[in-house]
Coordinates of C-alpha atoms in Angstrom, one line a residue:
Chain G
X1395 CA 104.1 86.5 82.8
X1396 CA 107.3 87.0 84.9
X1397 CA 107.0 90.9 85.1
X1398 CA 107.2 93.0 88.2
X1399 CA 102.8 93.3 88.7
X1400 CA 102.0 92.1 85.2
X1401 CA 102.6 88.6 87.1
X1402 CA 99.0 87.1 85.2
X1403 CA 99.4 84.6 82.5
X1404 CA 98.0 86.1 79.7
X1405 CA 94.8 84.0 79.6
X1406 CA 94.0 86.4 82.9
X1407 CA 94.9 89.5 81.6
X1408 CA 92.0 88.7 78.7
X1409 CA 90.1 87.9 81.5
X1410 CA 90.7 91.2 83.5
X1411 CA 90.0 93.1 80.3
X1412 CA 86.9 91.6 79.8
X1413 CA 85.7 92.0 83.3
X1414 CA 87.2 95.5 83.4
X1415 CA 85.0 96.5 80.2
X1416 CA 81.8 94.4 81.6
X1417 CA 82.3 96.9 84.6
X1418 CA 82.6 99.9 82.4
X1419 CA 79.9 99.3 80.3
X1420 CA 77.8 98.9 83.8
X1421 CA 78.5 101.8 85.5
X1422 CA 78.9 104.0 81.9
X1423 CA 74.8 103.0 81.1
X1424 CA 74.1 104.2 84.6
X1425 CA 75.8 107.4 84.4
X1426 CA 74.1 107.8 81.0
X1427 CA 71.0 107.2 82.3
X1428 CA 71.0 109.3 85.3
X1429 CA 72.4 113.0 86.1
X1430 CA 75.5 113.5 84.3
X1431 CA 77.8 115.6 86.9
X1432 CA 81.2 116.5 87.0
X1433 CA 81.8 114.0 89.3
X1434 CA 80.9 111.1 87.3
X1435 CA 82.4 112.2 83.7
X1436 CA 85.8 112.0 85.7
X1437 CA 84.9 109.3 87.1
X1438 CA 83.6 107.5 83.6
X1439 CA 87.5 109.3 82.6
X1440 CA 89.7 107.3 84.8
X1441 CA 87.8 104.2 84.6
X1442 CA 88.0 104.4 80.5
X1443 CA 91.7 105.5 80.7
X1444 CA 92.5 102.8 83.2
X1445 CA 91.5 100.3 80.5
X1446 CA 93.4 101.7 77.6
X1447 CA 96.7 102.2 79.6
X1448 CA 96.1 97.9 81.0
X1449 CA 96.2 97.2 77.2
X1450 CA 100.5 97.8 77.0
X1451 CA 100.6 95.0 79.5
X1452 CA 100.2 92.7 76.5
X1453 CA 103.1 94.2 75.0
X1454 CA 106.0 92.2 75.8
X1455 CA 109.1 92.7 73.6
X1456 CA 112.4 91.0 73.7
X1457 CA 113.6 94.4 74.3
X1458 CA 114.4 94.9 77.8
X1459 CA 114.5 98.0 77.4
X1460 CA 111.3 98.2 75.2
X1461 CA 109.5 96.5 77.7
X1462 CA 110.7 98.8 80.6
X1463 CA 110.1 101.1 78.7
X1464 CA 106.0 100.4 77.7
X1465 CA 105.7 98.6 81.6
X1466 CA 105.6 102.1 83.0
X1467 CA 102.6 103.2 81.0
X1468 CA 100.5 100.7 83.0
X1469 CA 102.4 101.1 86.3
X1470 CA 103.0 104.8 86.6
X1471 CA 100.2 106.2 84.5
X1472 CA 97.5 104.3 86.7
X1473 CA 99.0 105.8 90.1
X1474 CA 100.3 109.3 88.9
X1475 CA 97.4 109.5 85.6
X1476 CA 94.3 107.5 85.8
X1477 CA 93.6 106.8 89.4
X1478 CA 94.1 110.3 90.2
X1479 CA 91.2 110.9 88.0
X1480 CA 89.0 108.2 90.2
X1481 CA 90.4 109.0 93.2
X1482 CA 89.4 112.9 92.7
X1483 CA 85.9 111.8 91.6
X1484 CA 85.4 109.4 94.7
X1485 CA 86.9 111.9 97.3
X1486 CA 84.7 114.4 95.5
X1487 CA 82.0 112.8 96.2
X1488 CA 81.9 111.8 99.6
X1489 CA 83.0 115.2 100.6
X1490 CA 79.4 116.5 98.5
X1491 CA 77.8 114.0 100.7
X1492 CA 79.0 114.4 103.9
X1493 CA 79.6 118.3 104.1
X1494 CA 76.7 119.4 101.8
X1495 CA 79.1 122.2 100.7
X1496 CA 77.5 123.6 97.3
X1497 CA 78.9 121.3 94.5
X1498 CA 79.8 123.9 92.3
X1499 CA 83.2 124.4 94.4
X1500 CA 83.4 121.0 95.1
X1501 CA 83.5 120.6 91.2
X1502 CA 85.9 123.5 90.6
X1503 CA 88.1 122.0 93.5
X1504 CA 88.1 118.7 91.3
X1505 CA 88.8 120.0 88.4
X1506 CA 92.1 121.8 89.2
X1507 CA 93.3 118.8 91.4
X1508 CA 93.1 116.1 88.4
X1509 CA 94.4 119.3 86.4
X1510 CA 97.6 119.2 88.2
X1511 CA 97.8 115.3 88.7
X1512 CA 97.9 115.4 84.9
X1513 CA 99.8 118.3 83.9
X1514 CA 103.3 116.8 86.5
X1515 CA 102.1 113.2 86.0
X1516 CA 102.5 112.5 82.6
X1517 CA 105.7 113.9 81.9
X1518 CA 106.6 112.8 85.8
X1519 CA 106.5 109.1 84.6
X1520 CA 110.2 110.2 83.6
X1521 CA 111.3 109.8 87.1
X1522 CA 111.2 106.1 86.0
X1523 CA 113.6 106.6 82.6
X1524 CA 116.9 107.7 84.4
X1525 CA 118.4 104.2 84.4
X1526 CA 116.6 101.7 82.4
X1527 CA 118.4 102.1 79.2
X1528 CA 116.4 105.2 77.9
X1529 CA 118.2 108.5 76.5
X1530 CA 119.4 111.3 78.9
X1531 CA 117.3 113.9 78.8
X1532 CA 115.0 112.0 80.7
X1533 CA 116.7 112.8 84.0
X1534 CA 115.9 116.9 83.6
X1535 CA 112.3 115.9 82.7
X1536 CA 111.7 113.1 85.2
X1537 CA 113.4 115.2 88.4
X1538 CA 111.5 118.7 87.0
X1539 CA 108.1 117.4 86.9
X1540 CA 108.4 114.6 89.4
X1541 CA 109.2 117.4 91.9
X1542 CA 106.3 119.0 91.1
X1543 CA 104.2 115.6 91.5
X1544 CA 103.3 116.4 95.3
X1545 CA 101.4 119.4 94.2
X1546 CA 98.2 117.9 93.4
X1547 CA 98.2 115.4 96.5
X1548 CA 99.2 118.7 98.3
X1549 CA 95.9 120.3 96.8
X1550 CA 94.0 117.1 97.5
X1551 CA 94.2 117.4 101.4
X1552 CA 93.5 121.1 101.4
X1553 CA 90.5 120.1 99.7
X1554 CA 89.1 117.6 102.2
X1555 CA 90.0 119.5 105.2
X1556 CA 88.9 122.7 103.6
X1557 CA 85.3 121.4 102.6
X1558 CA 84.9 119.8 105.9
X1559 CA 85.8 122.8 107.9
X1560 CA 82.7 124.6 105.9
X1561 CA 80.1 121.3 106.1
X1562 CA 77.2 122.8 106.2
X1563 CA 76.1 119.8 108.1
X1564 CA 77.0 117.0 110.9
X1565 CA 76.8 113.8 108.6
X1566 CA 76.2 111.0 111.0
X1567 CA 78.6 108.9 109.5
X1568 CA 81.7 110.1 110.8
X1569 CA 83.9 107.0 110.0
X1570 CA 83.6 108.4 106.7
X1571 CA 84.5 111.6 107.0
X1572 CA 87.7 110.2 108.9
X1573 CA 88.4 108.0 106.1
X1574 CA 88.3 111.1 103.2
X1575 CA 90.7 113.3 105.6
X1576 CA 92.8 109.9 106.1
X1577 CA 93.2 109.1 102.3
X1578 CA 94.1 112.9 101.5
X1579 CA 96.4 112.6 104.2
X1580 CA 98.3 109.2 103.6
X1581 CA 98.2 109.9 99.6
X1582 CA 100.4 113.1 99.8
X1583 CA 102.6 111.9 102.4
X1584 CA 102.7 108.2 100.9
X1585 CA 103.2 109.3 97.2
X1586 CA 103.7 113.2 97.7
X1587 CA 106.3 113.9 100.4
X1588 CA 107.8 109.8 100.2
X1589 CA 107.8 110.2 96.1
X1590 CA 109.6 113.4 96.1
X1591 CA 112.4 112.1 98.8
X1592 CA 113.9 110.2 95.4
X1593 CA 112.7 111.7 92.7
X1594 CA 115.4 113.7 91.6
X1595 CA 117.9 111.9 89.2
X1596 CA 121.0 112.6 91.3
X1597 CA 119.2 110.9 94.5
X1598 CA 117.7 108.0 92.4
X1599 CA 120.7 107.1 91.6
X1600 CA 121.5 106.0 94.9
X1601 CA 117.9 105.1 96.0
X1602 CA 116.7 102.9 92.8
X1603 CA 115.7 99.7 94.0
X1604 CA 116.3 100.3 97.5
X1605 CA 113.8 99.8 100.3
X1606 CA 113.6 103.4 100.2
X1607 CA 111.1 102.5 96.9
X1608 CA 109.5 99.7 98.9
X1609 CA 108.7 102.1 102.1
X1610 CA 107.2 104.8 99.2
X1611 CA 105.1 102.0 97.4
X1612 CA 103.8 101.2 101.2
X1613 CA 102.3 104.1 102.1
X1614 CA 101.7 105.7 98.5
X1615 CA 99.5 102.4 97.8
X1616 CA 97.6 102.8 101.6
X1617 CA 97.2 106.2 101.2
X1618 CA 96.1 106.5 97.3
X1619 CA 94.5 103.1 96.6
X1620 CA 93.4 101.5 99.8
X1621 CA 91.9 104.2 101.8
X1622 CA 90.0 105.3 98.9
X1623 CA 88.2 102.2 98.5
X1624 CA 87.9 102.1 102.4
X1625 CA 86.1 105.8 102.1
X1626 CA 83.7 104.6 99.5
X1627 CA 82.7 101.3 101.3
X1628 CA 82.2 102.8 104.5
X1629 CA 80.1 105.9 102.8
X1630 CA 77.7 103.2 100.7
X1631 CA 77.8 100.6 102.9
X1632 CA 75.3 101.3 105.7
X1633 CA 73.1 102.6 102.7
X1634 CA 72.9 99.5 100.8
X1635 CA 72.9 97.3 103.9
X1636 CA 69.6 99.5 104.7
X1637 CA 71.1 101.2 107.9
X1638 CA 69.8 104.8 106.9
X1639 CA 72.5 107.3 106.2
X1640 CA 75.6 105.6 109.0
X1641 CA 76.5 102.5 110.7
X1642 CA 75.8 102.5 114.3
X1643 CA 77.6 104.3 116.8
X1644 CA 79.2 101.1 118.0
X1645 CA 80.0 100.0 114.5
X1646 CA 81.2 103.6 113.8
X1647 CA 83.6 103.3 116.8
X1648 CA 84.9 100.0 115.7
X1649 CA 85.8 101.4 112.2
X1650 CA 87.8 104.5 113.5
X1651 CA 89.7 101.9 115.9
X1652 CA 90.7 100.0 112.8
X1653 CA 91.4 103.1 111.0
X1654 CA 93.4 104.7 113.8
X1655 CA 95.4 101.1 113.6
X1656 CA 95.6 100.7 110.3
X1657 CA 96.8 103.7 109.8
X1658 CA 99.7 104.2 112.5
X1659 CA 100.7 100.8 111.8
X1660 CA 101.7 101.7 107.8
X1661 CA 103.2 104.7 109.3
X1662 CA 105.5 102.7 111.1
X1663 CA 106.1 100.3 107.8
X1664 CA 107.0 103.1 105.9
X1665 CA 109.9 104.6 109.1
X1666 CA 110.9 100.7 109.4
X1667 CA 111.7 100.6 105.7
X1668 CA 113.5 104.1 105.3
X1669 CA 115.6 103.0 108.0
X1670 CA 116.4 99.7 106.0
X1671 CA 116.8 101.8 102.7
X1672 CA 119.2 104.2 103.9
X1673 CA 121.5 102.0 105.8
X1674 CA 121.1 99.5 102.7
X1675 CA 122.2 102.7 100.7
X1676 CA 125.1 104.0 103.1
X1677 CA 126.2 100.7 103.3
X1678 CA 126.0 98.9 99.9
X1679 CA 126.5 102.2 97.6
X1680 CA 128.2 104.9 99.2
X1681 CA 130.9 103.2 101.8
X1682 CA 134.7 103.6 101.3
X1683 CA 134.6 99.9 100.9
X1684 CA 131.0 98.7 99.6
X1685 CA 129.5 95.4 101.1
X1686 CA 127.8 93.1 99.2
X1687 CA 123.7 92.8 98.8
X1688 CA 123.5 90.0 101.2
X1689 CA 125.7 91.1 103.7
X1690 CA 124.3 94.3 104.1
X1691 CA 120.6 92.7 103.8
X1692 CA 121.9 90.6 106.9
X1693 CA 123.1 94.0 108.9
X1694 CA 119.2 95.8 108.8
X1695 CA 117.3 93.2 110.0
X1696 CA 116.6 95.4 112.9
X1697 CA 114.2 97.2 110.3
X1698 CA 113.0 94.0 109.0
X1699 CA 111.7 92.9 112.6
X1700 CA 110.3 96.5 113.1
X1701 CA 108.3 96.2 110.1
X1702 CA 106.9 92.9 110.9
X1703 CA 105.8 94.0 114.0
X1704 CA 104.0 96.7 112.6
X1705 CA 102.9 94.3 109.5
X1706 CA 101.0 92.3 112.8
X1707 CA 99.5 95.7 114.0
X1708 CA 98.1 96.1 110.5
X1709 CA 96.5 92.7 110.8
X1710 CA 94.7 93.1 113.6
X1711 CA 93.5 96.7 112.4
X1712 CA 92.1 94.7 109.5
X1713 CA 90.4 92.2 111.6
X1714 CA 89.1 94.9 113.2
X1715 CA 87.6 96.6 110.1
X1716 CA 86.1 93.6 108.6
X1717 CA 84.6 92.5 112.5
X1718 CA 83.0 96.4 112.2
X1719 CA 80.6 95.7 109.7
X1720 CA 78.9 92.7 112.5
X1721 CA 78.7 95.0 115.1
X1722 CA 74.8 96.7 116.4
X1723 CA 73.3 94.2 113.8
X1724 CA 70.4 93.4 115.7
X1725 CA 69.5 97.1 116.9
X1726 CA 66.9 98.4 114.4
X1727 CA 68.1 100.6 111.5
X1728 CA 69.0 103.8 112.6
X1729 CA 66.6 106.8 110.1
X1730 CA 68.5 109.9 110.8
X1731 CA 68.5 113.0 108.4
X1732 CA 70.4 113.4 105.5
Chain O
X482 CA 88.7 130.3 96.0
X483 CA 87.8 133.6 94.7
X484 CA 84.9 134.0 92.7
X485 CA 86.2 135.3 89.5
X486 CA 88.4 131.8 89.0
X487 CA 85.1 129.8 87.3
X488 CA 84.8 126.2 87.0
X489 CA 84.7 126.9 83.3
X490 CA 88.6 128.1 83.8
X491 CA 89.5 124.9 86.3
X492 CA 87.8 123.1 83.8
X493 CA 89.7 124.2 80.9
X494 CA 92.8 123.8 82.6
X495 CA 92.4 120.1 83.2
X496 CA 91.3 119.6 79.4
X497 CA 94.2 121.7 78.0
X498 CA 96.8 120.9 80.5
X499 CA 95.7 117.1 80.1
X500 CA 95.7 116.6 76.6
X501 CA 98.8 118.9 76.0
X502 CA 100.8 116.4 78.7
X503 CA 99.7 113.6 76.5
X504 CA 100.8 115.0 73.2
X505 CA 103.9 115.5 75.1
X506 CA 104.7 112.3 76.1
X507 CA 103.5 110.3 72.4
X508 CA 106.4 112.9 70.6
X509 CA 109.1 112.2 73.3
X510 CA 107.6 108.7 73.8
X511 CA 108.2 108.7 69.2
X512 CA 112.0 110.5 70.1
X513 CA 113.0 107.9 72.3
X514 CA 112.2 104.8 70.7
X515 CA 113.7 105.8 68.0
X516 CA 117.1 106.9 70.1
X517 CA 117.2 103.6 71.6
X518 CA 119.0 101.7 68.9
X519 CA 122.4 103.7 70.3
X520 CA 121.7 102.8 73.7
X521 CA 120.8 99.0 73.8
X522 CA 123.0 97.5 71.2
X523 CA 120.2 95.7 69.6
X524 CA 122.3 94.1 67.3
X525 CA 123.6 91.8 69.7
X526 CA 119.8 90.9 70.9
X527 CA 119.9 87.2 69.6
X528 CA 117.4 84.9 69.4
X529 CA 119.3 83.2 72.2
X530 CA 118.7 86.3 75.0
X531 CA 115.6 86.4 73.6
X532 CA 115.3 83.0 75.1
X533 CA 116.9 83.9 77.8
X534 CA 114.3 86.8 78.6
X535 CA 111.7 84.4 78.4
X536 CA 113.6 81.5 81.2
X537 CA 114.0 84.9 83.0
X538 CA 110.2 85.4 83.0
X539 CA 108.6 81.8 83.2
X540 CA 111.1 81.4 86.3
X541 CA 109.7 84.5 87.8
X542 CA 113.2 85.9 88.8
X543 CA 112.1 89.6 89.2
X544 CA 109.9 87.7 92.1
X545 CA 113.0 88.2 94.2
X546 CA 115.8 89.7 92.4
X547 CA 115.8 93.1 90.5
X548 CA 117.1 94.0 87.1
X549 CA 118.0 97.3 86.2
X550 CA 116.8 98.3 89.8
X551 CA 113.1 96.5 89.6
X552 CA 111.6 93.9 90.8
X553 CA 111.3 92.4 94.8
X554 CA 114.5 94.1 96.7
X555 CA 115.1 90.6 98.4
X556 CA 117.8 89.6 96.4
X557 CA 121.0 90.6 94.7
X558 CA 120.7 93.2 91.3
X559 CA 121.4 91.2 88.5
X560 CA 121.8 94.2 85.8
X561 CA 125.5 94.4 86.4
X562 CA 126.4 90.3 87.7
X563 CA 128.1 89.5 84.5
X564 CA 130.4 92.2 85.4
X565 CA 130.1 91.1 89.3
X566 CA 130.8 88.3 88.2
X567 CA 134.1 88.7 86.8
X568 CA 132.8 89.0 82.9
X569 CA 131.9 85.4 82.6
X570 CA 128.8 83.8 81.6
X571 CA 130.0 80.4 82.7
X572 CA 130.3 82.1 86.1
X573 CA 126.5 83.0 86.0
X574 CA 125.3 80.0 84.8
X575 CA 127.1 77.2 87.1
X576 CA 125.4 79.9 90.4
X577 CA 122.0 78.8 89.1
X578 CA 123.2 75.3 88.6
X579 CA 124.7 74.7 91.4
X580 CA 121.7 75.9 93.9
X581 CA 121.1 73.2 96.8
X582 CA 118.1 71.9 96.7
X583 CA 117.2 72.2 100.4
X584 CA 118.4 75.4 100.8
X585 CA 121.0 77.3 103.1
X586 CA 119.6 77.2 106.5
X587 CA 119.4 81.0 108.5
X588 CA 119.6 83.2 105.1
X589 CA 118.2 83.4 102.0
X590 CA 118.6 81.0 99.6
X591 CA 117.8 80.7 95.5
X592 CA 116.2 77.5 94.4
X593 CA 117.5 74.8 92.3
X594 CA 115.4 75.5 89.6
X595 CA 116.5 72.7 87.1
X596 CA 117.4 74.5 84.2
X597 CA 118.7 72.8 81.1
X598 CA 121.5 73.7 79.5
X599 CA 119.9 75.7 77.0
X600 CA 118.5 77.8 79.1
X601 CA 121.3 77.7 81.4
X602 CA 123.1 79.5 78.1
X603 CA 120.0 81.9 77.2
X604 CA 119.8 83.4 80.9
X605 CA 123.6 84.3 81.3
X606 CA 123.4 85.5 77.6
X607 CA 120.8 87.2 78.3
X608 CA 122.1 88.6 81.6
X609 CA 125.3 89.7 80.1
X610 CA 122.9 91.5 77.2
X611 CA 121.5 93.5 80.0
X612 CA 124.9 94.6 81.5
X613 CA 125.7 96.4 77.8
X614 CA 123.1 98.3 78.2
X615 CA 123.2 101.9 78.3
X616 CA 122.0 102.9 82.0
X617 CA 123.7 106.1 82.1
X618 CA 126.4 104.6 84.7
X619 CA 124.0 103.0 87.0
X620 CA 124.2 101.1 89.3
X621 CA 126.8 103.6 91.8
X622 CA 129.5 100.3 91.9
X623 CA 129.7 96.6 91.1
X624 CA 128.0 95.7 94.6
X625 CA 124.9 96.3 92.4

């Protein structure tokens, strides 16, 4: 309890590991049962990882530093390890799915992306140790491969674009072909281009605990975790709901409204809060004569207001989304091709 | 991508590359912990800042404040405010005690959160443990 997105009692966090491993052991028996494709071993990867790394939340020393220290293997090594993994597999698939390019490359593409996330991610969760109590040495590791952390986002949205340029098909669900390009996008500029602004040790050290890591987390989570999910839903959705292969046209427009809004408005979170983090910066930290933390939070409010505004945008693309799935129920279930 | 570049290779890649990173990070992961002693004076970590951690967390301070440069941005770093504080613990601990209840109106305001003395002691112990830490030099000045 009491830390920074470990906020569950632990009572919970049982609870979440239980779940977690009921969920597991679901889609694991399925995948066992069925074709077993690259797809879904990474897939089966992440998820298995993503349990292991939740288990240091339970370690809690009196060790600040300790605990800092361990904290990061659940918060980092989920965004820059794990999810990676699961995000891959899902943008994977949808993009075998909706382009019909031969899986092989999609596979080969997959492979090299998670390749990457891994190989800068790991050692990237460094970019964390410069000023938490841990050794030196940390700040060569944790600029060097945190740098180099945009790479497999970068990767990532050549993929998507790349595979849809050569579909060898029109998928009629095109909401969810907007929402693959859109996550590719939003990840590497959310996490890629908005990680590496403060990654290096010498620019940390002005930016750590800024808004300039609150306008990153913004985007990085839109772009890598919620657009993602949003892909998947609106690729499955019409199939389970028994609507043939898309939503209908109507619904479809509806979707990419709420996408186009949902989007543009985190895009103008994200400028709101760099504006806030680098006045809060030149103010508080590098002025001839620093001000204080609540005298400079009082001088950026412009930003604040900004960002609200745009918070209310977001809102009302999310109404939006959610009001898609009710619209052209009546009309009969469209059967196009595959 | 060309044709002579297999999946087998890609494949490979993400195996070696993966496990390789891991491996990495257990031996500087074994490195560090055992470095630490230098850096965060645990000798001084008495069972009173351990306390102290623990008011910290069941008050949910981080949900506002930020130690060591995490937690919520919306209020002041407290990693260095026994120092901002002019090197007092007393200092620390009559700002939580002397909160108003109803708040500040037109800015921010911290809670009364009734602490007893105790753990009026433990948090400012505590607080001042923090500010011994090794950060190499961070935060830039006293402003936090």
């Amino acid at each position: 309890m009491g830390r920074e997105f470990l906020e569950q009692p632990t009572i919970t966090k049982v609870g979440i590991v239980i779940v977690v491993l009921g969920f597991i052991f679901n889609i694991g028996m399925t995948v066992l049962s069925g074709r077993k494709t690259v797809v879904s071993v990474v897939l089966l990867t992440g998820l298995v990882g993503l349990a292991v790394f939740f288990l240091f939340s339970f370690y809690n020393p009196d060790n600040l530093v300790l605990d800092k220290y361990f904290w990061w293997w659940v918060v980092h090594l989920w965004v820059e390890g794990v999810w990676e993994l699961i995000l891959g597999a899902i943008l994977a698939f949808v993009l075998i799915k909706v382009t019909g390019v031969d899986r092989e490359v999609i596979e080969k593409w997959l492979y090299l992306i998670i390749a990457m996330a891994l190989i800068t991610g790991v050692i990237g969760t460094g970019h964390h140790y410069f000023y938490i109590g841990t050794p030196e040495y940390w700040m060569w590791l944790g600029s060097i491969f945190g740098a180099l952390e945009p790479i497999p986002f970068f990767m990532m949205t050549l993929f998507a674009f790349n595979m849809v340029s050569r579909r060898r098909r029109e998928h009629p669900n095109q909401a969810a072909v907007l929402w693959a390009l859109g996550t590719a996008v939003m990840a590497f500029l959310g996490a890629g281009v908005w990680g590496f602004m403060h990654t290096l040790a010498p620019v940390n050290y002005y930016t750590h605990g800024s808004q300039i890591t609150a306008a990153h987390g913004h985007m990085a989570f839109y772009g890598a975790y919620v657009m993602i999910v949003l892909t998947i839903i609106s690729y499955a959705m019409p199939i389970l709901r028994g609507q043939g292969n898309a939503a209908s046209a109507g619904a479809q427009r509806v979707e990419k409204w709420a996408f186009w809004l949902m989007t543009v408005s985190m895009v103008v979170i994200t400028l709101a809060l760099t504006g806030a983090g680098v006045l809060q910066i030149w103010l508080q930290r590098m002025a001839e004569e620093p001000m204080s933390f609540m005298a400079t939070q009082d001088s950026i409010t412009f930003f604040y207001w900004l960002r609200e505004a745009a918070g209310l945008g977001f809102l009302i693309g999310l109404v939006l989304y959610v009001y898609s799935f009710f619209v052209g129920k009546a009309t009969t279930p469209a059967r196009s091709a595959a | 991508m060309s044709e002579r570049f297999t999946k087998g290779m890609a494949r490979n890649i993400y195996v070696g590359g993966g496990v390789f990173s891991l491996l990495l990070l257990l031996s500087l992961t074994f490195h560090t912990v055992s470095a630490l002693p230098e850096r965060d004076h645990r000798e001084n970590l008495t069972p009173q800042v351990a306390l102290g951690k623990k008011v910290w967390e069941d008050n949910d301070c981080i949900g506002c404040h930020t130690l060591l440069g995490e937690g919520a941005y919306f209020a002041p770093e407290l990693g260095n405010v026994y120092q901002r504080f002019g090197d007092s613990t007393e200092t620390i601990a009559m700002c939580i005690r002397s909160r108003p209840a109803e708040g500040i109106p037109g800015r921010r305001s911290m809670p009364q959160f009734n602490l007893s003395d105790e753990e009026l002691n433990a948090i400012s112990e505590f607080l001042k443990w923090t500010s011994e830490i090794n950060t190499n030099d961070w935060p830039p000045n006293i402003e936090g």
